[in-house]
Structure formats: C-alpha cells, structure tokens
Short mmCIF file of N, CA and C in Angstrom, two decimals:
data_model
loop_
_atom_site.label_atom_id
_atom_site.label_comp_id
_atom_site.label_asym_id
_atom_site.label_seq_id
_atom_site.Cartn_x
_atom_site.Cartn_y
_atom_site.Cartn_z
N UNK A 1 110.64 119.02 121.83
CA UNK A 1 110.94 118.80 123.23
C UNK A 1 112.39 119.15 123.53
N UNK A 2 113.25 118.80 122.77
CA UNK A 2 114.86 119.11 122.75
C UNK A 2 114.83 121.08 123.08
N UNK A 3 113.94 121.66 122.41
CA UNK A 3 114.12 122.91 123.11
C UNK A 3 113.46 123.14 124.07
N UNK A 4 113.59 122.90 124.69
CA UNK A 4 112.58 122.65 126.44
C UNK A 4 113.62 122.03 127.32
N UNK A 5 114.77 121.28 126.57
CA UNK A 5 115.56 120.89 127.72
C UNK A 5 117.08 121.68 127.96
N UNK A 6 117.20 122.23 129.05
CA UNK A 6 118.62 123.11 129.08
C UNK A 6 119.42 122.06 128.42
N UNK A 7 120.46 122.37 128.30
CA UNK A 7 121.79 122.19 127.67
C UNK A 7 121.57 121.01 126.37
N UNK A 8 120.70 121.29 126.14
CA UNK A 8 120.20 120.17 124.40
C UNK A 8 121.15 120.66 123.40
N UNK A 9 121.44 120.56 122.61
CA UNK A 9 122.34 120.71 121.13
C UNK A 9 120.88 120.19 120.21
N UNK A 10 119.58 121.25 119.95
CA UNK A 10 118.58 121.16 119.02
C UNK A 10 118.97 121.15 117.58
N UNK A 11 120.30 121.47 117.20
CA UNK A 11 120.34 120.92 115.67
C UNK A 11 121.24 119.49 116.10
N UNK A 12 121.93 119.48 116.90
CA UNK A 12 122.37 117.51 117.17
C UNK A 12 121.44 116.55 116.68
N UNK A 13 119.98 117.08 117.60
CA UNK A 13 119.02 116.39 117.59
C UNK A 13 118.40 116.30 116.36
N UNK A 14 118.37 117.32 115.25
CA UNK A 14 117.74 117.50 114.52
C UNK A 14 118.33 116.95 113.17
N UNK A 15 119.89 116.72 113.19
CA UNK A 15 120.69 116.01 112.06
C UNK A 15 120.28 113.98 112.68
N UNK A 16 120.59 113.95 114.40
CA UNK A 16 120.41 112.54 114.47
C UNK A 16 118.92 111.97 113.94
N UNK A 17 117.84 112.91 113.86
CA UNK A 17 116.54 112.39 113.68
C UNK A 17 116.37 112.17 111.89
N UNK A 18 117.27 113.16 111.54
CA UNK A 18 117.28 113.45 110.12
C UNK A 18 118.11 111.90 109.77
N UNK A 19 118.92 111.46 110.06
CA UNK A 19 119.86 110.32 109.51
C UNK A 19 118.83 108.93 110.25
N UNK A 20 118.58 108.51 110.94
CA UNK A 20 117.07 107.93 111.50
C UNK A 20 116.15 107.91 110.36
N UNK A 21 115.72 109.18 109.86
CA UNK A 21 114.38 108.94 109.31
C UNK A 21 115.05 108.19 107.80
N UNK A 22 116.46 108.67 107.22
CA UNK A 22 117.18 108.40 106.18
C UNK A 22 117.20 107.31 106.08
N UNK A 23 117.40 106.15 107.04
CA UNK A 23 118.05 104.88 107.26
C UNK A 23 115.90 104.42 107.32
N UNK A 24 115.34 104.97 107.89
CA UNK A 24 113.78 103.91 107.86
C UNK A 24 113.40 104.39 105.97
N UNK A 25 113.67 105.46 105.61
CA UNK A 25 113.24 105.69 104.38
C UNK A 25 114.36 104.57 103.16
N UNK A 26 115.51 104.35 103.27
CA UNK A 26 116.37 103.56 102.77
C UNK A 26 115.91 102.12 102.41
N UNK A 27 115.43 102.09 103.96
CA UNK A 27 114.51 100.46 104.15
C UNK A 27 113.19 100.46 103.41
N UNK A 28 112.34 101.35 103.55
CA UNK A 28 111.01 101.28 103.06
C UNK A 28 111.33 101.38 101.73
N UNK A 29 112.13 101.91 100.96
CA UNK A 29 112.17 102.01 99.37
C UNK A 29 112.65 100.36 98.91
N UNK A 30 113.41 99.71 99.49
CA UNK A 30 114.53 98.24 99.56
C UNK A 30 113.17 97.41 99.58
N UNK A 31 112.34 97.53 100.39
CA UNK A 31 111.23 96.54 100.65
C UNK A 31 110.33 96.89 99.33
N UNK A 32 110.35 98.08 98.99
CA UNK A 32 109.35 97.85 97.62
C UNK A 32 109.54 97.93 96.77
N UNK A 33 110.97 97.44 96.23
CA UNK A 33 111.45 96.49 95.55
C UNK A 33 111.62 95.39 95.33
N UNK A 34 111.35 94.89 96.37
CA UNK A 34 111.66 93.44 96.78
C UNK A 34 110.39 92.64 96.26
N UNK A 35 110.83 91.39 95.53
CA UNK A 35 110.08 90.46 94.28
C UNK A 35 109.14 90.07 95.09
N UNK A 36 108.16 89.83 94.18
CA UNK A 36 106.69 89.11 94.75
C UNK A 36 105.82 89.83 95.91
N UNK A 37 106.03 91.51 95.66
CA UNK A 37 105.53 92.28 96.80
C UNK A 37 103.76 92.21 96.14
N UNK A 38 102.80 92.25 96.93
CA UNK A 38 101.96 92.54 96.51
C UNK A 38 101.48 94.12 96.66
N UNK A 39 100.52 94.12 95.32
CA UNK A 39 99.63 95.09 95.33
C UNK A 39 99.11 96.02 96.74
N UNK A 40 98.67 95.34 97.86
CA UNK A 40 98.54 95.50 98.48
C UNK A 40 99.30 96.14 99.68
N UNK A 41 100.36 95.35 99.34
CA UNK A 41 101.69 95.72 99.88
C UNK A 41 102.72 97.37 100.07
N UNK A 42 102.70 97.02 97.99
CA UNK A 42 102.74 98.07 98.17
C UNK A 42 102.26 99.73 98.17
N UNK A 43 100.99 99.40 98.47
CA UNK A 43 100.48 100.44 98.74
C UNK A 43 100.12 100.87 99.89
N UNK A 44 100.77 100.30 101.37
CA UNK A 44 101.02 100.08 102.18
C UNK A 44 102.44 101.10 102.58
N UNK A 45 103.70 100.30 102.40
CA UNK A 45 104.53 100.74 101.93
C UNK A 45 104.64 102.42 101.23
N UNK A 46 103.81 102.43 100.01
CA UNK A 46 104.06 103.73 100.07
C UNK A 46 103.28 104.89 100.73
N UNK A 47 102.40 104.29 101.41
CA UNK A 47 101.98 105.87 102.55
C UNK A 47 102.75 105.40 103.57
N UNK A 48 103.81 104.74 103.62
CA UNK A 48 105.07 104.99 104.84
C UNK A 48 105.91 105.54 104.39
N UNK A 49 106.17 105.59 103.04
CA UNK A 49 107.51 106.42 102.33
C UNK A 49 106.53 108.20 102.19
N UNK A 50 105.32 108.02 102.23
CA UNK A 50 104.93 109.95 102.60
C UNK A 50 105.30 110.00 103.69
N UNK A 51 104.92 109.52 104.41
CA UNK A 51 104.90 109.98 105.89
C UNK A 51 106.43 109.99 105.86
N UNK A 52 107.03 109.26 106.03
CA UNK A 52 108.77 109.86 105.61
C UNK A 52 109.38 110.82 105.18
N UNK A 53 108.88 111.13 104.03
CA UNK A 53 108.96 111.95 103.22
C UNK A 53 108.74 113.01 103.99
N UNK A 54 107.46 113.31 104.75
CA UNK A 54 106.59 114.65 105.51
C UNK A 54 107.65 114.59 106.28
N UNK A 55 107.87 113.62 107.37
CA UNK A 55 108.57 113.89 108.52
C UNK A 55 110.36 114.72 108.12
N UNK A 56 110.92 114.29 106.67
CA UNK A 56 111.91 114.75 106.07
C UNK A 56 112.36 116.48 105.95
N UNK A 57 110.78 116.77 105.20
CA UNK A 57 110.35 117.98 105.16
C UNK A 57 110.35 118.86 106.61
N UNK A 58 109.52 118.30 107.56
CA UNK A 58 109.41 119.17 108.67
C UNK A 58 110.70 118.99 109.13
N UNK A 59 111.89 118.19 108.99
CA UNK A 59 112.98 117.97 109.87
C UNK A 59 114.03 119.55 108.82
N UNK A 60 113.59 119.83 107.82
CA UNK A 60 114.15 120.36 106.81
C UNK A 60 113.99 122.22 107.45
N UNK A 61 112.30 121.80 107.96
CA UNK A 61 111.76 123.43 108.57
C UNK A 61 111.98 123.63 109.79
N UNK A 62 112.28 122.94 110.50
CA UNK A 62 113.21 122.95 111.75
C UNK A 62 114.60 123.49 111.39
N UNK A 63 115.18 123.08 110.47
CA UNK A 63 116.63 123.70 110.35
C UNK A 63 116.27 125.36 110.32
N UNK A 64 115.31 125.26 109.22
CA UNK A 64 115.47 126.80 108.87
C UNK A 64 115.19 127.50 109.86
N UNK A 65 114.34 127.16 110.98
CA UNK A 65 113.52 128.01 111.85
C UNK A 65 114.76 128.19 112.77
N UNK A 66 115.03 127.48 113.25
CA UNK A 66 116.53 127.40 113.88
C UNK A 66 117.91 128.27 113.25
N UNK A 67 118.19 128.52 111.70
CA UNK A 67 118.93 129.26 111.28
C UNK A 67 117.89 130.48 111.53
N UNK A 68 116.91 130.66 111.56
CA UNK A 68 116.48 132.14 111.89
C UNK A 68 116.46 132.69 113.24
N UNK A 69 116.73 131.73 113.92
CA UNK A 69 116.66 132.35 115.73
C UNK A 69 118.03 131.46 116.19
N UNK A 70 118.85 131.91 115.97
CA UNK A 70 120.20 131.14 116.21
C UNK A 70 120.40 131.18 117.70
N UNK A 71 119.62 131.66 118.95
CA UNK A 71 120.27 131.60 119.71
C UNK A 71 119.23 131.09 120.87
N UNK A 72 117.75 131.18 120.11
CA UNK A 72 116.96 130.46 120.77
C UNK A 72 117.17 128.70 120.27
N UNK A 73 116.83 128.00 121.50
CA UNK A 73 116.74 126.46 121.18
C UNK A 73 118.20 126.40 120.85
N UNK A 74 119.53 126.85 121.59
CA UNK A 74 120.42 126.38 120.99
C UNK A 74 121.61 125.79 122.34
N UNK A 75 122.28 124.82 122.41
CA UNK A 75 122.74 124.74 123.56
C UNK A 75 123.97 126.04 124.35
#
C-alpha cells in the first residue's frame, strides 16, 4: 500500500515493518523459553515464530524488488 501513496519513503516503511516484526519475533522466542510452557503451548508459539519468520523473508523480497526498480515505489 506504501507504494500507492505519493510521497511514501517505501523502504522507511519497509526497515520500520522489518524492526516491528524483529521486536514480535524477540518476544515469541522469550516466551518459549519461558519455564513450565506447555506442550501445547509451544507448539502454538512456534507456528507464530514461521509466520514471522515468512513475514521476515517477504520483508527481505521487498528490499530486493525495490533495489531492482529504484525509482519506482520510491519517495
């Protein structure tokens, strides 16, 4: 959506989402560590650390796609 809006800064957006997903992935690893987690728990827990993980990745293919069209999506 950030490239859809005039005057966006799409890699701004794309480092603030990147440090966001850093700080929920930080937390989700802290919690499944944390004593007396169950089984259940954490397996819970870790299909939130994929999906993290995924969202990491696509935030990763956004850069590149963006270093390849430097002047589209750019403020």
């Amino acid at each position: 959506m950030a490239m859809t809006t005039p005057g966006v800064d799409v890699a701004a957006v794309v480092q603030a989402q990147r440090a966001a997903t850093m700080a929920v992935m930080q937390d989700l690893t802290r919690a499944k560590r944390a004593e007396g987690i169950t089984t259940a728990h954490r397996l819970v827990l870790d299909s939130m650390i994929f999906r993290t993980e995924a969202e990491q990745r696509w935030l990763d293919h956004c850069e590149a796609v963006l270093a390849a069209t430097p002047q589209e999506g750019r403020a």
